């Protein structure tokens, strides 16, 4: 899932300064699961904004609305009947959703209430960690399921570097060294011989380095 | 025990403090409450195992939110007591009322809003226990 963090309140309130009628949008997908921008978080932020503005003597009217998804046109269309009743849209969806809603309603400014941060998993309730950077050429077969691009701070392919200590990465004592995890995995599967295979230089053109990416399935495009 | 506690304390009964969500507390402030406290069971005594622990963490979270938006995190509190401690219940009600009185009224209070009536209506969906 896409994991996001809510922006600091001061930043949010500063963005909303010129406006009094606000459409606060949530999304029922990833940002709901990572407890950043679902119906509940929309309600909490709306309440916080109302309290602040009430205190300032500049009350706001906020419509709280959560779309099924913000990244699919059929759901985004649901805003049509009322979006123009509001001065501005603030979205708690990920960066994709924020942009997509803006693309569909070009007379509206869509402000981000969250910082979209990573693609990750729920390690346990309330804890999310990063797993994939969408490099476009997956090597999880070679590393038995541990991503060196994402989980190694240096994204090295023939690790570890000299900073690996007691299984932890040199960036901090809490972060496991990806290459320790990979070697542990080789051992676990009795495949330590794989560690001897030297990985060639990665072609990053399939990743962000090659510019924005596009996927198309011809048979679905009618 | 015929103990009295301040009449301005409005009680919302819930099956467990674990039922109280962040938004419920915020709504109480939006409706004009000057302070909110949760009275939960003693730690380790929750019928639902961790309801009161969840409530405690949520109260901490709400404190941050209220500090951020300038209402003041010190207006919320979590107290624990056993169901047999009527005396403590009354004490806490006095203590909290005094504390809030010192802090002063909720700065977001609407002009002329009738605090308690609003709170009751706003939090009606939370009321799962018939009084
Ligand atoms: S190798 Fe690339 S595609 Fe595979 S998990 Fe890592 S970043 Fe994602
Ligand atoms: S210590 Fe491990 S995870 Fe950290 S940068 Fe070096 S190889 Fe990568």
CSV table of C-alpha atoms and ligand atoms in Angstrom, one decimal:
chain,number,residue,atom,x,y,z
A,1,UNK,CA,0.0,0.0,0.0
A,2,UNK,CA,1.0,3.7,-0.3
A,3,UNK,CA,1.9,5.1,3.1
A,4,UNK,CA,1.5,8.8,3.8
A,5,UNK,CA,1.9,11.0,6.9
A,6,UNK,CA,-0.3,13.9,7.7
A,7,UNK,CA,1.4,17.3,7.2
A,8,UNK,CA,2.1,19.4,10.3
A,9,UNK,CA,-1.0,21.4,11.3
A,10,UNK,CA,0.7,24.8,11.0
A,11,UNK,CA,1.4,24.0,7.3
A,12,UNK,CA,-2.2,22.9,6.7
A,13,UNK,CA,-3.7,25.9,8.4
A,14,UNK,CA,-1.4,28.3,6.5
A,15,UNK,CA,-2.5,26.7,3.1
A,16,UNK,CA,-6.1,27.2,4.1
A,17,UNK,CA,-5.7,30.8,5.3
A,18,UNK,CA,-7.5,32.5,2.3
A,19,UNK,CA,-10.5,30.1,2.3
A,20,UNK,CA,-13.7,29.7,4.2
A,21,UNK,CA,-15.5,27.0,2.3
A,22,UNK,CA,-13.4,23.9,2.1
A,23,UNK,CA,-14.0,20.4,0.7
A,24,UNK,CA,-11.9,18.0,2.7
A,25,UNK,CA,-11.3,14.8,0.8
A,26,UNK,CA,-10.3,11.4,2.0
A,27,UNK,CA,-9.7,8.1,0.2
A,28,UNK,CA,-11.0,4.7,1.1
A,29,UNK,CA,-7.9,2.8,0.0
A,30,UNK,CA,-4.3,3.0,1.1
A,31,UNK,CA,-4.5,6.1,3.2
A,32,UNK,CA,-7.4,4.5,5.1
A,33,UNK,CA,-5.3,1.4,5.9
A,34,UNK,CA,-2.3,3.4,7.1
A,35,UNK,CA,-4.7,5.6,9.2
A,36,UNK,CA,-3.7,8.9,7.5
A,37,UNK,CA,-6.6,9.9,5.2
A,38,UNK,CA,-9.7,7.8,5.6
A,39,UNK,CA,-13.1,8.9,6.8
A,40,UNK,CA,-11.9,9.0,10.5
A,41,UNK,CA,-8.8,11.1,9.8
A,42,UNK,CA,-10.8,13.4,7.6
A,43,UNK,CA,-13.3,13.9,10.5
A,44,UNK,CA,-10.5,14.6,13.0
A,45,UNK,CA,-8.7,17.1,10.7
A,46,UNK,CA,-12.0,18.8,9.9
A,47,UNK,CA,-12.7,19.2,13.6
A,48,UNK,CA,-9.2,20.5,14.3
A,49,UNK,CA,-9.5,23.1,11.5
A,50,UNK,CA,-12.9,24.2,12.7
A,51,UNK,CA,-11.7,24.6,16.3
A,52,UNK,CA,-8.7,26.6,15.2
A,53,UNK,CA,-10.6,28.9,12.9
A,54,UNK,CA,-13.4,29.3,15.4
A,55,UNK,CA,-10.9,30.4,18.0
A,56,UNK,CA,-9.4,32.8,15.5
A,57,UNK,CA,-12.9,34.3,14.9
A,58,UNK,CA,-12.8,33.2,11.2
A,59,UNK,CA,-15.1,30.2,11.1
A,60,UNK,CA,-15.0,27.8,8.2
A,61,UNK,CA,-17.5,25.5,6.5
A,62,UNK,CA,-16.0,22.1,5.8
A,63,UNK,CA,-17.6,19.3,3.8
A,64,UNK,CA,-16.0,16.0,4.7
A,65,UNK,CA,-16.1,13.5,1.9
A,66,UNK,CA,-14.3,10.2,1.3
A,67,UNK,CA,-14.0,8.8,-2.2
A,68,UNK,CA,-13.8,5.1,-2.8
A,69,UNK,CA,-10.6,5.9,-4.7
A,70,UNK,CA,-9.1,9.2,-5.8
A,71,UNK,CA,-7.0,7.6,-8.6
A,72,UNK,CA,-9.8,6.3,-10.9
A,73,UNK,CA,-12.0,8.5,-13.0
A,74,UNK,CA,-15.3,6.8,-12.2
A,75,UNK,CA,-14.9,7.6,-8.5
A,76,UNK,CA,-13.5,11.1,-9.0
A,77,UNK,CA,-16.7,11.9,-11.0
A,78,UNK,CA,-18.7,11.6,-7.7
A,79,UNK,CA,-17.4,15.1,-6.8
A,80,UNK,CA,-19.1,16.8,-9.7
A,81,UNK,CA,-22.5,17.6,-8.1
A,82,UNK,CA,-21.0,19.7,-5.3
A,83,UNK,CA,-17.3,20.5,-5.8
A,84,UNK,CA,-18.1,23.9,-7.2
A,85,UNK,CA,-19.8,24.9,-3.9
A,86,UNK,CA,-16.4,25.1,-2.3
A,87,UNK,CA,-13.5,27.6,-2.6
A,88,UNK,CA,-10.8,25.0,-2.4
A,89,UNK,CA,-10.2,21.3,-2.1
A,90,UNK,CA,-7.9,19.9,0.5
A,91,UNK,CA,-7.1,16.2,0.0
A,92,UNK,CA,-5.8,13.6,2.4
A,93,UNK,CA,-5.3,11.1,-0.4
A,94,UNK,CA,-1.8,10.2,-1.7
A,95,UNK,CA,0.0,12.4,-4.2
A,96,UNK,CA,-1.6,10.4,-7.1
A,97,UNK,CA,-5.1,11.1,-5.9
A,98,UNK,CA,-4.4,14.8,-5.2
A,99,UNK,CA,-3.1,15.3,-8.7
A,100,UNK,CA,-5.8,13.3,-10.3
A,101,UNK,CA,-8.7,15.2,-8.7
A,102,UNK,CA,-7.0,18.4,-9.8
A,103,UNK,CA,-6.7,17.2,-13.3
A,104,UNK,CA,-10.4,16.5,-13.4
A,105,UNK,CA,-11.6,19.8,-11.9
A,106,UNK,CA,-9.3,22.3,-13.5
A,107,UNK,CA,-11.0,25.3,-12.0
A,108,UNK,CA,-10.2,24.1,-8.5
A,109,UNK,CA,-7.0,24.1,-6.5
A,110,UNK,CA,-6.4,20.8,-4.7
A,111,UNK,CA,-4.1,21.2,-1.6
A,112,UNK,CA,-2.2,18.4,-0.1
A,113,UNK,CA,-2.9,17.6,3.6
A,114,UNK,CA,-0.5,14.7,3.7
A,115,UNK,CA,3.1,13.9,2.7
A,116,UNK,CA,3.1,10.7,0.6
A,117,UNK,CA,6.0,8.8,1.9
A,118,UNK,CA,6.5,5.2,0.7
A,119,UNK,CA,5.1,1.9,-0.6
A,120,UNK,CA,5.0,-0.4,2.4
A,121,UNK,CA,3.3,-2.9,4.7
A,122,UNK,CA,1.6,-2.9,8.0
A,123,UNK,CA,4.2,-4.6,10.3
A,124,UNK,CA,1.7,-4.5,13.1
A,125,UNK,CA,-1.3,-2.4,14.0
A,126,UNK,CA,0.0,1.2,14.0
A,127,UNK,CA,3.4,0.4,12.5
A,128,UNK,CA,4.2,0.7,8.7
A,129,UNK,CA,7.5,0.1,7.0
A,130,UNK,CA,8.8,0.6,3.5
A,131,UNK,CA,9.3,-2.4,1.1
A,132,UNK,CA,9.4,-1.3,-2.5
A,133,UNK,CA,10.5,1.7,-4.6
A,134,UNK,CA,9.0,0.5,-7.8
A,135,UNK,CA,12.3,0.2,-9.6
A,136,UNK,CA,10.6,-1.4,-12.6
A,137,UNK,CA,12.9,-4.5,-12.7
A,138,UNK,CA,12.3,-6.6,-9.7
A,139,UNK,CA,15.2,-8.6,-8.2
A,140,UNK,CA,13.4,-10.3,-5.3
A,141,UNK,CA,14.2,-13.7,-6.9
A,142,UNK,CA,17.9,-13.1,-6.5
A,143,UNK,CA,17.6,-11.8,-2.9
A,144,UNK,CA,14.9,-14.3,-1.8
A,145,UNK,CA,12.4,-11.6,-1.1
A,146,UNK,CA,14.4,-8.8,0.5
A,147,UNK,CA,14.6,-5.7,-1.6
A,148,UNK,CA,18.1,-4.2,-1.7
A,149,UNK,CA,16.8,-1.1,-3.6
A,150,UNK,CA,14.5,-0.1,-0.7
A,151,UNK,CA,15.8,-1.7,2.4
A,152,UNK,CA,19.5,-0.9,1.9
A,153,UNK,CA,20.1,2.8,2.6
A,154,UNK,CA,22.6,2.8,-0.3
A,155,UNK,CA,20.6,0.5,-2.6
A,156,UNK,CA,23.7,-1.6,-3.1
A,157,UNK,CA,23.4,-4.9,-5.0
A,158,UNK,CA,26.5,-6.7,-3.7
A,159,UNK,CA,26.4,-5.9,0.0
A,160,UNK,CA,26.8,-5.3,2.8
A,161,UNK,CA,28.9,-2.2,2.9
A,162,UNK,CA,31.3,-1.5,5.7
A,163,UNK,CA,28.7,0.1,7.8
A,164,UNK,CA,26.8,-3.1,8.7
A,165,UNK,CA,27.2,-3.9,12.4
A,166,UNK,CA,25.4,-6.5,14.5
A,167,UNK,CA,22.9,-6.9,11.7
A,168,UNK,CA,21.9,-3.2,11.8
A,169,UNK,CA,22.5,-0.5,9.2
A,170,UNK,CA,24.8,2.4,9.9
A,171,UNK,CA,22.0,4.9,9.5
A,172,UNK,CA,20.6,4.0,12.8
A,173,UNK,CA,20.5,1.2,15.4
A,174,UNK,CA,16.9,0.3,14.7
A,175,UNK,CA,17.1,-0.3,11.0
A,176,UNK,CA,18.1,-3.8,10.0
A,177,UNK,CA,20.9,-4.1,7.4
A,178,UNK,CA,19.2,-5.3,4.2
A,179,UNK,CA,22.2,-7.4,3.3
A,180,UNK,CA,22.2,-9.1,6.7
A,181,UNK,CA,18.5,-9.9,6.0
A,182,UNK,CA,19.4,-11.3,2.6
A,183,UNK,CA,22.2,-13.4,3.9
A,184,UNK,CA,20.0,-14.7,6.7
A,185,UNK,CA,17.4,-15.6,4.1
A,186,UNK,CA,20.0,-17.5,2.0
A,187,UNK,CA,21.0,-19.4,5.1
A,188,UNK,CA,17.4,-20.1,6.1
A,189,UNK,CA,16.7,-21.6,2.6
A,190,UNK,CA,20.0,-23.4,2.5
A,191,UNK,CA,21.0,-21.4,-0.5
A,192,UNK,CA,24.1,-19.5,0.7
A,193,UNK,CA,25.7,-20.3,-2.7
A,194,UNK,CA,23.6,-17.5,-4.2
A,195,UNK,CA,25.6,-15.0,-2.2
A,196,UNK,CA,28.6,-15.8,-4.4
A,197,UNK,CA,26.8,-14.6,-7.5
A,198,UNK,CA,28.0,-11.1,-8.3
A,199,UNK,CA,25.2,-8.8,-9.5
A,200,UNK,CA,25.9,-6.7,-12.5
A,201,UNK,CA,25.4,-2.9,-12.5
A,202,UNK,CA,21.6,-2.3,-12.4
A,203,UNK,CA,19.9,-0.5,-15.3
A,204,UNK,CA,18.0,2.2,-13.6
A,205,UNK,CA,16.3,3.4,-16.7
A,206,UNK,CA,13.3,1.3,-15.8
A,207,UNK,CA,13.1,3.2,-12.5
A,208,UNK,CA,12.4,6.9,-11.9
A,209,UNK,CA,15.7,7.7,-13.6
A,210,UNK,CA,14.0,6.9,-17.0
A,211,UNK,CA,11.3,9.6,-16.4
A,212,UNK,CA,7.6,9.1,-15.6
A,213,UNK,CA,6.4,5.7,-16.5
A,214,UNK,CA,3.3,4.4,-18.2
A,215,UNK,CA,1.7,1.1,-18.5
A,216,UNK,CA,-0.9,0.2,-21.1
A,217,UNK,CA,-2.9,-2.9,-21.8
A,218,UNK,CA,-4.0,-2.6,-25.4
A,219,UNK,CA,-7.0,-5.0,-25.0
A,220,UNK,CA,-8.5,-2.9,-22.2
A,221,UNK,CA,-8.3,0.5,-23.9
A,222,UNK,CA,-11.5,0.5,-26.0
B,1,UNK,CA,-23.2,6.9,49.4
B,2,UNK,CA,-24.8,10.2,48.7
B,3,UNK,CA,-21.8,12.1,47.3
B,4,UNK,CA,-22.2,15.2,45.3
B,5,UNK,CA,-20.1,16.3,42.3
B,6,UNK,CA,-20.3,19.6,40.3
B,7,UNK,CA,-23.5,19.9,38.4
B,8,UNK,CA,-21.6,21.2,35.3
B,9,UNK,CA,-20.1,17.8,34.7
B,10,UNK,CA,-22.1,16.1,32.0
B,11,UNK,CA,-21.8,12.4,32.0
B,12,UNK,CA,-21.8,10.3,28.8
B,13,UNK,CA,-22.1,6.7,29.6
B,14,UNK,CA,-20.2,4.3,27.4
B,15,UNK,CA,-19.7,0.5,27.7
B,16,UNK,CA,-16.0,0.9,28.0
B,17,UNK,CA,-13.6,3.9,27.6
B,18,UNK,CA,-12.2,1.9,24.6
B,19,UNK,CA,-15.4,3.0,22.9
B,20,UNK,CA,-14.4,6.7,23.0
B,21,UNK,CA,-12.7,7.8,19.8
B,22,UNK,CA,-10.6,10.9,19.1
B,23,UNK,CA,-13.4,12.4,17.1
B,24,UNK,CA,-15.9,12.1,20.0
B,25,UNK,CA,-13.6,14.2,22.3
B,26,UNK,CA,-13.0,16.8,19.6
B,27,UNK,CA,-16.8,17.0,18.9
B,28,UNK,CA,-17.3,17.7,22.6
B,29,UNK,CA,-15.0,20.7,22.3
B,30,UNK,CA,-16.6,21.8,19.0
B,31,UNK,CA,-19.9,21.8,20.9
B,32,UNK,CA,-18.6,24.1,23.5
B,33,UNK,CA,-17.2,21.8,26.2
B,34,UNK,CA,-14.4,23.5,28.3
B,35,UNK,CA,-12.8,20.2,29.3
B,36,UNK,CA,-13.3,16.5,28.8
B,37,UNK,CA,-12.1,13.6,30.9
B,38,UNK,CA,-12.5,9.9,30.7
B,39,UNK,CA,-13.2,7.9,33.8
B,40,UNK,CA,-12.0,4.4,33.0
B,41,UNK,CA,-11.4,1.2,35.0
B,42,UNK,CA,-8.1,0.6,36.7
B,43,UNK,CA,-5.3,-0.5,34.5
B,44,UNK,CA,-5.3,-4.3,34.3
B,45,UNK,CA,-9.0,-4.4,35.2
B,46,UNK,CA,-10.6,-3.8,31.7
B,47,UNK,CA,-13.4,-6.2,30.9
B,48,UNK,CA,-12.3,-5.9,27.3
B,49,UNK,CA,-8.6,-6.3,28.3
B,50,UNK,CA,-7.1,-3.2,26.9
B,51,UNK,CA,-10.0,-0.7,26.3
B,52,UNK,CA,-8.7,1.7,29.0
B,53,UNK,CA,-5.2,1.5,27.7
B,54,UNK,CA,-6.4,2.4,24.2
B,55,UNK,CA,-8.4,5.3,25.7
B,56,UNK,CA,-5.3,6.5,27.5
B,57,UNK,CA,-3.3,6.6,24.3
B,58,UNK,CA,-6.1,8.3,22.5
B,59,UNK,CA,-6.3,11.0,25.2
B,60,UNK,CA,-2.6,11.6,24.6
B,61,UNK,CA,-3.2,11.9,20.9
B,62,UNK,CA,-6.1,14.4,21.5
B,63,UNK,CA,-3.8,16.4,23.7
B,64,UNK,CA,-1.4,16.9,20.8
B,65,UNK,CA,-4.3,17.9,18.5
B,66,UNK,CA,-5.7,20.4,20.9
B,67,UNK,CA,-2.2,21.9,21.5
B,68,UNK,CA,-1.7,22.2,17.8
B,69,UNK,CA,-5.0,24.0,17.2
B,70,UNK,CA,-4.6,26.3,20.2
B,71,UNK,CA,-7.4,25.0,22.3
B,72,UNK,CA,-5.0,23.5,24.9
B,73,UNK,CA,-4.1,19.8,25.5
B,74,UNK,CA,-4.5,20.4,29.2
B,75,UNK,CA,-8.2,20.4,28.8
B,76,UNK,CA,-8.4,16.7,28.4
B,77,UNK,CA,-7.5,14.0,31.0
B,78,UNK,CA,-7.8,10.3,31.6
B,79,UNK,CA,-8.6,9.0,35.1
B,80,UNK,CA,-8.9,5.5,36.2
B,81,UNK,CA,-10.9,4.2,39.2
B,82,UNK,CA,-12.7,1.1,40.2
B,83,UNK,CA,-16.5,0.9,40.0
B,84,UNK,CA,-16.6,0.7,43.8
B,85,UNK,CA,-14.8,4.0,44.3
B,86,UNK,CA,-17.7,6.5,44.4
B,87,UNK,CA,-15.6,8.7,46.6
B,88,UNK,CA,-12.8,8.9,44.0
B,89,UNK,CA,-15.3,9.6,41.2
B,90,UNK,CA,-16.6,12.6,43.1
B,91,UNK,CA,-13.1,13.8,43.9
B,92,UNK,CA,-12.0,13.5,40.3
B,93,UNK,CA,-15.1,15.5,39.2
B,94,UNK,CA,-14.1,18.3,41.6
B,95,UNK,CA,-10.5,18.2,40.6
B,96,UNK,CA,-11.1,18.4,36.9
B,97,UNK,CA,-13.8,21.1,37.3
B,98,UNK,CA,-11.3,23.2,39.3
B,99,UNK,CA,-8.5,22.6,36.8
B,100,UNK,CA,-10.7,23.7,33.9
B,101,UNK,CA,-12.0,26.7,35.8
B,102,UNK,CA,-8.5,27.9,36.2
B,103,UNK,CA,-7.7,27.4,32.5
B,104,UNK,CA,-10.8,29.3,31.5
B,105,UNK,CA,-13.5,28.8,28.9
B,106,UNK,CA,-12.9,26.9,25.6
B,107,UNK,CA,-11.6,29.6,23.2
B,108,UNK,CA,-13.5,28.1,20.3
B,109,UNK,CA,-16.8,28.3,22.1
B,110,UNK,CA,-19.5,29.7,19.8
B,111,UNK,CA,-21.0,32.9,21.0
B,112,UNK,CA,-24.2,32.1,22.9
B,113,UNK,CA,-23.9,28.4,22.5
B,114,UNK,CA,-25.5,26.4,25.2
B,115,UNK,CA,-22.6,24.0,25.9
B,116,UNK,CA,-24.2,21.1,27.6
B,117,UNK,CA,-27.2,20.8,25.5
B,118,UNK,CA,-25.1,20.7,22.4
B,119,UNK,CA,-22.7,18.2,23.8
B,120,UNK,CA,-25.5,15.8,24.6
B,121,UNK,CA,-26.9,16.0,21.2
B,122,UNK,CA,-23.5,15.7,19.4
B,123,UNK,CA,-22.4,12.7,21.4
B,124,UNK,CA,-25.8,10.9,21.2
B,125,UNK,CA,-24.5,8.2,18.8
B,126,UNK,CA,-21.9,7.3,21.4
B,127,UNK,CA,-24.6,6.6,24.0
B,128,UNK,CA,-25.0,2.8,24.0
B,129,UNK,CA,-26.1,2.5,27.6
B,130,UNK,CA,-29.6,3.5,28.6
B,131,UNK,CA,-29.6,5.8,31.5
C,1,LIG,S1,13.6,-4.8,-6.6
C,1,LIG,FE1,12.5,-3.1,-7.4
C,1,LIG,S2,10.4,-3.8,-7.9
C,1,LIG,FE2,11.4,-5.3,-6.6
C,1,LIG,S3,10.8,-4.8,-4.5
C,1,LIG,FE3,12.7,-3.7,-4.9
C,1,LIG,S4,12.2,-1.7,-5.6
C,1,LIG,FE4,10.4,-3.0,-5.8
C,2,LIG,S1,24.7,-1.2,6.5
C,2,LIG,FE1,23.5,-2.7,5.2
C,2,LIG,S2,21.6,-1.7,4.8
C,2,LIG,FE2,22.9,-0.1,5.6
C,2,LIG,S3,23.8,0.9,3.8
C,2,LIG,FE3,25.2,-0.8,4.4
C,2,LIG,S4,24.6,-2.6,3.3
C,2,LIG,FE4,23.0,-1.1,3.1
